[in-house]
XYZ file of C-alpha atoms in Angstrom:
212
model
C 0.000 0.000 0.000
C 2.821 2.319 0.933
C 4.522 1.475 -2.349
C 1.424 2.396 -4.338
C 1.118 5.661 -2.419
C 4.724 6.552 -3.149
C 4.190 5.610 -6.808
C 1.152 7.900 -7.031
C 3.052 10.738 -5.404
C 5.845 10.219 -7.907
C 3.416 10.386 -10.839
C 1.829 13.581 -9.473
C 5.271 15.135 -8.984
C 6.365 14.249 -12.526
C 3.155 15.683 -13.986
C 3.628 18.860 -11.951
C 7.195 19.277 -13.216
C 6.089 18.563 -16.787
C 3.252 21.085 -16.807
C 5.357 23.671 -14.995
C 8.099 23.296 -17.607
C 5.599 23.603 -20.437
C 4.124 26.758 -18.908
C 7.527 28.335 -18.400
C 8.514 27.465 -21.960
C 5.285 28.974 -23.275
C 5.911 32.150 -21.285
C 9.382 32.524 -22.731
C 8.042 32.162 -26.262
C 5.139 34.541 -25.811
C 5.522 38.000 -27.386
C 6.622 40.596 -24.862
C 5.358 44.165 -24.976
C 6.709 46.624 -22.417
C 5.319 50.004 -23.372
C 7.071 51.958 -20.629
C 6.725 55.232 -22.576
C 2.978 54.643 -23.003
C 3.015 55.158 -26.757
C 0.341 52.561 -27.600
C -3.286 52.212 -26.622
C -4.559 48.933 -25.156
C -6.181 48.102 -28.481
C -2.952 48.763 -30.366
C -1.022 46.533 -27.946
C -3.490 43.704 -28.551
C -3.153 44.093 -32.321
C 0.633 44.271 -32.135
C 0.716 41.115 -29.985
C -0.998 39.208 -32.800
C 1.477 40.578 -35.343
C 4.395 39.419 -33.173
C 3.028 35.937 -32.436
C 4.302 34.187 -35.620
C 7.876 35.225 -34.758
C 7.945 33.042 -31.615
C 8.459 30.069 -33.915
C 12.027 31.316 -34.296
C 12.627 32.563 -30.749
C 11.648 35.261 -28.304
C 10.345 38.598 -29.497
C 9.902 41.834 -27.579
C 8.787 45.395 -28.248
C 10.010 47.834 -25.620
C 9.618 51.589 -25.303
C 11.634 53.727 -22.945
C 11.318 57.361 -21.855
C 13.558 57.366 -18.780
C 16.849 59.207 -19.002
C 19.947 57.017 -19.116
C 23.611 57.293 -19.987
C 23.728 54.260 -22.269
C 23.701 54.177 -26.019
C 20.363 52.987 -27.383
C 22.128 49.965 -28.906
C 23.556 49.007 -25.508
C 20.147 49.386 -23.901
C 18.555 47.128 -26.519
C 21.309 44.575 -25.952
C 20.779 44.597 -22.176
C 17.035 44.048 -22.613
C 17.662 41.161 -25.005
C 20.151 39.488 -22.675
C 17.859 39.934 -19.684
C 14.745 38.606 -21.412
C 16.166 35.773 -23.491
C 19.389 34.914 -21.630
C 21.402 34.126 -24.751
C 18.675 32.117 -26.461
C 17.301 33.039 -29.866
C 15.385 36.307 -29.688
C 14.948 39.824 -30.995
C 14.202 43.114 -29.270
C 12.800 46.192 -30.973
C 13.546 49.173 -28.742
C 11.964 52.565 -29.234
C 14.147 54.808 -27.066
C 12.323 58.092 -26.571
C 15.144 59.516 -24.444
C 17.643 59.364 -27.296
C 14.948 59.534 -29.990
C 16.251 56.386 -31.646
C 14.991 52.978 -32.717
C 17.217 49.949 -32.258
C 17.074 46.234 -33.027
C 19.112 43.627 -31.210
C 18.917 39.911 -31.912
C 20.623 36.729 -30.764
C 20.805 33.057 -31.679
C 18.979 31.729 -34.726
C 17.167 34.999 -35.323
C 20.493 36.841 -35.482
C 21.836 34.257 -37.934
C 19.027 35.203 -40.319
C 18.600 38.906 -39.563
C 22.177 39.898 -38.879
C 23.020 43.583 -38.941
C 22.202 44.125 -42.612
C 18.531 43.127 -42.487
C 18.042 44.904 -39.153
C 19.384 48.111 -40.680
C 17.077 47.757 -43.679
C 14.021 47.285 -41.462
C 15.083 50.272 -39.365
C 15.459 52.382 -42.521
C 11.987 51.332 -43.642
C 10.139 52.183 -40.424
C 11.973 54.986 -38.648
C 9.999 57.660 -40.495
C 6.783 56.412 -38.859
C 8.341 56.900 -35.437
C 9.517 60.363 -36.467
C 5.900 61.198 -37.355
C 4.684 59.730 -34.023
C 2.939 56.820 -35.717
C 4.389 54.374 -33.222
C 1.931 51.524 -33.716
C 2.409 51.528 -37.500
C 6.175 51.688 -36.955
C 6.155 48.582 -34.744
C 3.569 46.748 -36.841
C 5.524 47.163 -40.059
C 8.802 46.329 -38.345
C 7.616 42.984 -36.971
C 5.790 42.144 -40.199
C 9.016 42.650 -42.153
C 11.036 40.723 -39.566
C 8.692 37.746 -39.928
C 8.933 37.928 -43.718
C 12.740 37.825 -43.526
C 12.725 34.943 -41.029
C 10.432 33.048 -43.403
C 13.096 33.355 -46.100
C 11.517 36.267 -47.931
C 12.899 39.703 -48.717
C 11.685 43.224 -48.107
C 12.177 46.313 -50.212
C 14.644 48.944 -49.103
C 13.289 52.145 -50.704
C 15.010 54.470 -48.238
C 18.351 52.803 -48.872
C 17.796 52.986 -52.628
C 17.006 56.689 -52.316
C 20.193 57.148 -50.290
C 22.256 55.391 -52.959
C 20.609 57.522 -55.652
C 21.390 60.713 -53.761
C 24.936 59.522 -53.177
C 25.360 58.801 -56.890
C 24.001 62.232 -57.771
C 26.325 63.905 -55.283
C 29.330 62.030 -56.673
C 28.339 63.062 -60.215
C 28.199 66.715 -59.190
C 31.548 66.388 -57.444
C 33.064 64.890 -60.587
C 31.650 67.702 -62.747
C 32.897 70.303 -60.291
C 36.361 68.745 -60.374
C 36.376 68.795 -64.174
C 35.330 72.466 -64.192
C 38.131 73.288 -61.786
C 40.644 71.525 -64.032
C 39.372 73.327 -67.132
C 39.493 76.692 -65.365
C 43.141 76.076 -64.654
C 43.689 75.724 -68.393
C 42.671 79.246 -69.396
C 44.119 80.148 -72.752
C 45.382 83.656 -73.567
C 46.562 84.521 -77.070
C 47.772 81.053 -77.940
C 47.208 79.128 -81.104
C 44.025 77.132 -80.652
C 42.401 74.995 -83.341
C 38.882 76.363 -83.806
C 37.617 73.603 -86.017
C 38.995 70.395 -87.296
C 41.363 71.263 -90.095
C 41.873 74.853 -88.902
C 45.188 74.213 -87.203
C 46.791 77.166 -88.998
C 44.205 79.724 -87.882
C 45.636 81.810 -85.023
C 43.460 82.947 -82.208
C 42.939 86.628 -81.494
C 43.573 86.973 -77.785
C 41.189 84.053 -77.266
C 40.149 83.573 -73.677
C 38.347 80.407 -72.845
C 36.641 80.297 -69.482
C 34.459 77.350 -68.731
C-alpha cells in the first residue's frame, strides 16, 4: 500500500514538473510588450501582440519603449534588454528609445543568424519615419511584419536605402563635374594658337580667352 502511495506521489510530482516546464517554456516564447513610454493604446497593444506571435516560432520577441533618461547608447540598452529577457537564447528586441529619440534592433541566436546587422538596418530604414511622425503603432507593426517575412526566407524592399544610394550617386556626379570644371578653369588660354575647327590648325586665335 505504501509502495502504491509513493508511486502515485511520484506520478503527481512528474506531472507537476512537466506542466510547470511547459508553462515556463510557453511564457518565454510569448511575445513581450513593455510600453514603458505609453506610446500605444490597449487596443494597439493587442493588435501588435498578434502581429508578433508568428515570430515566436524562431525565438523570443519583444517590443520595448523607454522614456527614462539614461547614460547608455540605445544599442547598448537594446542589448541589455535582449540578454535579460532571453538569456542568450534566440530572440529579438525592438527598442523605441524616446530619451535618445532612436529605434534599435538587437537579436541573438537563430534569429540573429538570419537577420544579422544588414537586415536589421534595412528594417530600421523602412520604419523609422513612422516613429519620427509619431505613428508608433504603425512603426512597430511594419517592423515585426518585415522581420517575420525575412525569417520566413523572404525579402523586403529597401526604398530608403535605394534613395540614399541615388542621392549619393548624384552627389558624386556633381563632385566629378565640379572637379572637371576646376581643371578646365586652370587651363585658361590667352593669345595662344588654338584649333577652332577640325582642319583649322593654322588659324591663329585673337587673344582668345576660354573660361568654362
